[in-house]
Amino acid sequence: MEKRFVYADNAATTKPDPRVIEAMMPCFSENWGNPSSLYGIGQEAKAVLNGAREKIASLMGCDAGEIFFTSCGTESDNWAIRGAALAGVKKGKHLITSKVEHHAVLHTMASLEREGFEVTYLDVDEFGRVSADAVRAAIRPDTTLVTVMFANNEIGTIMPIREIAEVCHEKGVVFFTDAVQAVGHVNMNLHELGVDMLSCSGHKINAPKGTGFLYIKKGTRVLNLIEGGGQERGKRSGTENVAYAVALAKALELALASIDDLKRVEAMRNRLMDEILRRVPYSRLNGPREGRLPGNLNISFEYIEGESMTLLLDSCGISASTGSACSNNSLEPSHVLLAIGLPHEKAHGSLRLSLSHENTDEDVSYILENLPPIVQRLRDMSPLYHEGMERIKED
Ligand code: PLP
């Protein structure tokens, strides 16, 4: 097969959709006013901003007043956690999260620990799932916030969010979910789901990077993270990025309009998964077969390093990653893979392929043609592999 470009890292970011770019362009030429200004072009910009907010609210099943635009998923996560923790100090300083959260959550928790909060990090099962019973058992009289992600960015595991929300409400504890990987990929209605706060990032659904929102259910107490001119109803200051709000609303609309196409993405992912596991010995699937994000695939290959694999794949035109994009900067094994019980060696040899609407069956065939020989080439160069094979022969 001829060399081609196959982007298979959609969990890291997605390609901006031309329809999204087109929708936001008038904000640079016509509706460029400051939404806080009282004159015409300011008020026009404000109407465009609020139109985007209303569209998002109707798509997400909540009220427009519950959507706050932010600069990214990381900001939304920081705000929800820090804001709710600080708002709850009269009741207590105990927070609960899981061991498989994104660093936007884990590092915020760590900074709160340094400020005197106590954090319980829940274990997950072998598939990366947090159970509602584990949440119930961890809640104490001084617990103020539980945060468990909607879907894991590395292994795609979808968490029992509705059940966890029920437990939290029974116990009178605020529940936040980082839904950066789930919004647009999993059907949800926020008022029915029952979460108190939820974060979204636009660049995972074909909007530009730097777009996001935080849903805060009416009545939830959250202190501000960013102070200033009082934009976003006094809760998130900074002159609003109207263009990006429009882009996010359009991207969400498009993602939800084509959500049924994710069945095709899932079928491609399943073919990729079954064929890799069949063709490559000493490989294992990380995360569950069912109950995972449709495009996500994470596989560990024994005896090799994920980084070398991604470099060789790149030389064939295939973009993939070893785990979350951020942990790619460090050579530490993924905390998610360690939390599901993988030993360090296996965690090091993991590869994440994340497919989207843009991928085709030809892309899958191209990966299947290139990946197995790359694994074999790396194993042939690996002393660990030869030692392992010797050991297997001796047994
Ligand atoms: N949370 C999860 C689960 C993510 O996957 C990411 C990004 O990869 C983030 C938060 C951070 O979002 P952003 O890149 O918009 O800051």
XYZ file of C-alpha atoms and ligand atoms in Angstrom:
411
model
C 0.000 0.000 0.000
C 1.233 3.489 -0.864
C 2.439 5.710 1.989
C -0.376 7.796 3.433
C -1.064 10.132 6.340
C -3.206 8.501 8.999
C -4.119 10.617 11.991
C -4.981 8.222 14.805
C -4.520 10.482 17.826
C -7.936 12.104 18.092
C -7.949 11.774 21.877
C -5.023 14.238 21.915
C -6.699 16.711 19.594
C -8.900 16.774 16.509
C -8.701 18.610 13.209
C -10.753 21.825 13.267
C -13.872 21.343 11.127
C -14.092 23.873 8.245
C -17.788 24.451 9.139
C -16.693 25.419 12.654
C -14.096 27.849 11.331
C -16.645 29.290 8.915
C -19.168 29.807 11.725
C -16.740 31.810 13.842
C -15.206 33.965 11.088
C -17.854 36.759 11.268
C -16.696 37.358 14.852
C -13.442 38.724 13.395
C -15.012 40.875 10.703
C -18.500 41.896 11.938
C -19.239 40.868 15.524
C -15.898 41.882 16.939
C -17.242 44.242 19.604
C -16.783 43.818 23.331
C -19.897 42.098 24.724
C -19.705 44.338 27.806
C -20.001 47.549 25.744
C -23.398 49.174 25.752
C -23.379 50.464 22.172
C -24.495 48.619 19.044
C -21.564 46.418 18.057
C -20.976 45.495 21.698
C -24.564 44.403 22.144
C -24.445 42.512 18.854
C -21.416 40.588 20.095
C -23.249 39.904 23.352
C -26.228 38.512 21.458
C -23.924 36.225 19.446
C -22.211 35.060 22.648
C -25.498 34.329 24.362
C -26.796 32.598 21.246
C -23.816 30.226 21.454
C -24.501 29.660 25.151
C -28.165 28.888 24.493
C -27.302 26.472 21.726
C -24.878 24.593 23.985
C -27.427 24.513 26.815
C -30.146 23.103 24.590
C -27.759 20.463 23.174
C -26.570 19.476 26.651
C -30.001 19.486 28.338
C -29.411 22.306 30.818
C -30.166 26.023 31.228
C -28.100 28.691 29.469
C -27.341 30.274 32.854
C -25.521 27.080 33.848
C -22.919 27.252 31.032
C -19.731 29.264 31.625
C -17.192 29.646 28.826
C -13.567 28.967 29.764
C -10.252 28.835 27.925
C -9.907 25.016 27.922
C -10.677 21.750 29.668
C -7.798 22.309 32.070
C -9.216 25.633 33.255
C -12.680 24.102 33.676
C -11.232 21.254 35.762
C -9.150 23.603 37.912
C -12.078 25.930 38.481
C -14.585 23.210 39.374
C -12.288 21.467 41.843
C -10.595 24.430 43.485
C -13.800 26.495 43.442
C -15.941 23.797 45.088
C -13.201 22.795 47.567
C -12.751 26.385 48.752
C -16.507 27.002 48.875
C -16.932 23.970 51.128
C -14.285 24.577 53.803
C -16.824 25.312 56.540
C -18.167 21.782 56.155
C -14.780 20.101 55.696
C -11.590 19.685 53.722
C -11.889 16.136 52.451
C -12.024 15.540 48.695
C -12.377 12.311 46.706
C -11.100 11.474 43.250
C -9.738 8.463 41.372
C -6.230 7.301 40.515
C -6.880 7.466 36.765
C -7.860 11.116 36.350
C -6.184 13.505 33.920
C -3.341 15.602 35.335
C -5.590 18.689 35.153
C -7.453 17.022 38.037
C -4.611 15.198 39.801
C -2.273 18.192 39.912
C -5.086 20.451 41.164
C -5.752 17.934 43.920
C -2.045 17.816 44.760
C -1.900 21.599 45.070
C -4.948 21.549 47.369
C -3.232 18.886 49.503
C -0.310 21.268 49.916
C -2.834 23.856 51.124
C -4.194 21.574 53.852
C -6.929 19.563 52.101
C -7.040 15.783 52.423
C -7.611 13.798 49.239
C -8.684 10.162 48.853
C -7.563 8.633 45.551
C -9.894 5.736 44.715
C -8.582 2.527 43.185
C -10.048 1.291 39.921
C -10.717 -2.252 38.726
C -8.636 -4.015 36.060
C -10.560 -2.146 33.340
C -10.078 1.267 34.901
C -13.587 1.587 36.381
C -14.398 3.402 39.614
C -17.370 1.851 41.404
C -20.192 3.826 42.968
C -19.804 1.589 46.052
C -16.174 2.660 46.421
C -17.311 6.283 46.301
C -19.979 5.591 48.942
C -17.449 3.890 51.221
C -14.997 6.790 50.937
C -17.450 9.607 51.719
C -17.000 11.006 55.238
C -18.917 13.695 57.164
C -16.238 16.225 56.145
C -16.238 15.293 52.419
C -17.265 18.213 50.233
C -16.437 17.142 46.678
C -16.192 13.965 44.620
C -14.652 14.132 41.161
C -14.536 11.181 38.788
C -13.930 11.544 35.058
C -16.670 10.615 32.578
C -14.366 8.676 30.261
C -10.670 7.965 30.533
C -8.410 9.665 28.012
C -5.876 6.838 27.817
C -7.860 3.609 27.890
C -11.334 4.943 27.035
C -13.166 3.455 30.026
C -16.603 5.004 30.547
C -17.399 5.447 34.251
C -20.770 4.837 35.982
C -21.411 8.573 36.280
C -25.151 8.430 36.949
C -24.684 5.970 39.840
C -21.855 8.015 41.336
C -23.964 11.185 41.072
C -26.792 9.418 42.942
C -24.478 8.348 45.750
C -23.093 11.876 46.084
C -26.541 13.401 46.259
C -27.735 10.880 48.816
C -24.765 11.969 50.934
C -25.057 15.688 50.206
C -21.675 15.944 48.466
C -20.981 17.978 45.301
C -20.119 15.836 42.262
C -17.954 17.067 39.379
C -17.054 15.073 36.284
C -14.285 15.837 33.790
C -16.132 15.005 30.568
C -13.466 16.311 28.177
C -13.267 12.947 26.366
C -16.977 12.201 26.561
C -18.853 15.297 25.366
C -19.897 14.782 21.753
C -18.998 11.074 21.929
C -21.524 9.854 24.483
C -25.175 10.936 24.584
C -25.946 12.861 27.738
C -28.589 15.161 29.165
C -27.140 17.109 32.055
C -30.311 17.610 34.068
C -31.144 13.920 33.786
C -27.585 12.823 34.494
C -27.625 14.639 37.818
C -24.001 15.849 37.979
C -23.362 19.190 39.711
C -20.527 20.273 37.425
C -19.086 19.013 34.144
C -16.133 20.164 32.033
C -15.829 20.213 28.249
C -12.967 20.999 25.862
C -13.694 22.005 22.273
C -10.528 20.729 20.604
C -11.596 17.132 21.211
C -14.656 17.702 19.007
C -13.184 19.595 16.031
C -13.253 23.112 17.514
C -9.991 25.084 17.897
C -7.699 24.489 20.861
C -8.367 26.899 23.738
C -12.164 26.480 23.750
C -14.146 25.031 26.623
C -16.958 25.388 29.092
C -17.838 24.466 32.623
C -21.411 23.469 33.448
C -22.358 24.515 36.960
C -25.784 23.339 38.082
C -27.868 26.177 39.488
C -27.361 26.422 43.233
C -23.907 24.760 43.306
C -21.464 26.820 45.365
C -18.158 27.410 43.568
C -15.675 30.194 44.255
C -14.135 32.052 41.320
C -10.775 31.060 39.914
C -10.277 34.173 37.750
C -11.164 37.606 39.105
C -11.495 40.816 37.125
C -14.178 42.687 35.241
C -17.024 40.403 36.253
C -17.793 38.781 32.893
C -19.741 35.510 32.729
C -22.228 36.740 35.355
C -19.424 37.663 37.719
C -18.021 34.129 37.854
C -15.284 34.045 35.212
C -13.686 37.352 34.360
C -11.854 38.210 31.158
C -13.289 39.730 27.985
C -15.242 36.914 26.374
C -13.809 35.084 23.354
C -16.995 35.314 21.314
C -15.469 33.630 18.253
C -14.445 30.605 20.291
C -17.821 30.390 22.013
C -19.449 30.291 18.571
C -16.918 27.690 17.400
C -17.593 25.485 20.408
C -21.369 25.660 19.975
C -21.066 24.790 16.278
C -18.638 21.926 16.965
C -20.960 20.471 19.585
C -23.925 20.760 17.247
C -22.025 18.923 14.490
C -20.675 16.261 16.860
C -24.120 15.456 18.217
C -25.749 15.538 14.777
C -23.335 12.825 13.635
C -23.163 10.831 16.861
C -24.704 7.793 15.129
C -21.672 7.709 12.821
C -19.645 6.730 15.880
C -21.005 3.201 15.365
C -18.920 3.132 12.164
C -15.923 4.467 14.116
C -16.481 1.781 16.746
C -16.629 -0.937 14.085
C -13.317 0.309 12.617
C -11.800 0.367 16.113
C -13.008 -3.183 16.782
C -11.479 -4.444 13.554
C -8.198 -2.753 14.409
C -8.298 -4.177 17.935
C -9.135 -7.762 16.943
C -6.604 -7.860 14.139
C -3.724 -6.395 16.168
C -4.387 -8.788 19.033
C -4.594 -11.700 16.575
C -1.526 -10.791 14.536
C 0.856 -9.631 17.246
C 1.826 -12.157 19.928
C 2.389 -10.920 23.517
C -0.009 -8.031 23.106
C -2.942 -7.180 25.398
C -5.877 -4.839 25.357
C -5.926 -2.177 28.077
C -9.372 -1.138 29.240
C -12.685 -2.938 28.681
C -14.037 -4.396 25.424
C -17.472 -2.963 26.127
C -18.178 0.353 27.804
C -15.276 2.272 26.261
C -15.143 5.327 24.026
C -15.952 4.308 20.423
C -12.669 5.455 18.857
C -10.267 4.495 21.636
C -7.845 1.594 21.472
C -4.978 1.031 23.903
C -2.729 -1.998 23.560
C 0.436 -3.057 25.387
C 3.144 -4.859 23.471
C 5.562 -6.762 25.667
C 9.317 -6.236 25.379
C 9.280 -2.874 23.590
C 8.960 0.844 24.333
C 5.899 2.795 23.261
C 8.021 5.809 22.282
C 10.056 3.887 19.697
C 6.820 2.518 18.283
C 5.313 5.989 17.850
C 8.470 7.245 16.110
C 8.511 4.369 13.626
C 4.778 4.720 13.028
C 5.321 8.424 12.382
C 7.942 7.588 9.767
C 5.186 5.616 7.977
C 2.807 8.592 8.228
C 0.793 7.298 11.199
C 0.232 9.629 14.179
C -0.418 7.769 17.428
C 0.630 8.207 21.027
C 1.845 6.254 24.004
C -0.796 7.474 26.385
C -2.115 10.887 27.186
C -0.507 13.656 25.133
C 0.788 15.348 28.267
C 2.443 12.298 29.755
C 4.256 11.866 26.435
C 6.693 14.477 27.690
C 7.900 12.237 30.460
C 9.339 8.773 30.379
C 7.408 7.758 33.492
C 4.977 4.930 32.766
C 1.353 6.027 32.583
C -0.344 6.350 35.985
C -3.519 4.964 34.410
C -1.861 1.761 33.234
C -0.172 1.300 36.603
C -3.546 1.846 38.335
C -5.159 -0.974 36.332
C -2.401 -3.258 37.555
C 0.069 -3.350 34.677
C 3.696 -3.895 35.673
C 6.109 -1.118 34.613
C 7.501 -3.086 31.612
C 4.056 -3.614 30.095
C 2.974 -0.064 30.831
C 6.043 1.192 28.938
C 5.128 -0.757 25.805
C 1.674 0.705 25.343
C 0.204 2.421 22.331
C -2.970 4.497 22.079
C -4.733 4.727 18.736
C -7.800 6.962 18.737
C -9.993 7.055 15.646
C -12.591 9.616 14.570
C -15.202 10.278 11.866
C -12.344 11.329 9.601
C -10.777 7.855 9.554
C -11.589 5.257 6.921
C -11.338 1.481 6.499
C -8.259 2.124 4.329
C -6.627 3.898 7.295
C -7.273 0.832 9.448
C -5.820 -1.469 6.775
C -2.769 0.795 6.510
C -2.161 0.664 10.278
C -2.621 -3.119 10.210
C -0.102 -3.410 7.436
C 2.520 -1.286 9.188
C 2.168 -1.877 12.919
C 2.916 -5.624 13.252
C 6.251 -5.422 11.318
C 7.252 -2.378 13.412
C 6.611 -4.310 16.629
C 8.617 -7.236 15.290
C 11.481 -4.991 14.163
C 11.711 -3.426 17.624
C 11.506 -6.810 19.321
C 14.283 -8.157 17.129
C 16.492 -5.338 18.455
C 15.407 -5.834 22.070
C 17.571 -7.928 24.424
C 14.508 -8.196 26.689
C 12.585 -9.941 23.932
C 15.362 -12.474 23.285
C 15.707 -13.163 27.008
C 11.946 -13.537 27.283
C 11.841 -15.991 24.383
C 14.695 -18.032 25.899
C 12.812 -18.183 29.190
C 9.619 -19.321 27.465
C 11.579 -22.080 25.645
C 13.116 -23.271 28.915
C 9.696 -23.435 30.598
N -9.244 16.158 30.888
C -9.092 15.133 30.040
C -9.734 13.823 30.348
C -8.340 15.299 28.867
O -8.189 14.269 28.030
C -7.746 16.551 28.604
C -6.890 16.760 27.409
O -6.308 15.846 26.889
C -7.960 17.602 29.512
C -8.707 17.361 30.638
C -7.384 18.969 29.266
O -8.121 19.647 28.284
P -7.444 20.892 27.495
O -6.455 20.296 26.558
O -8.586 21.547 26.782
O -6.846 21.766 28.521
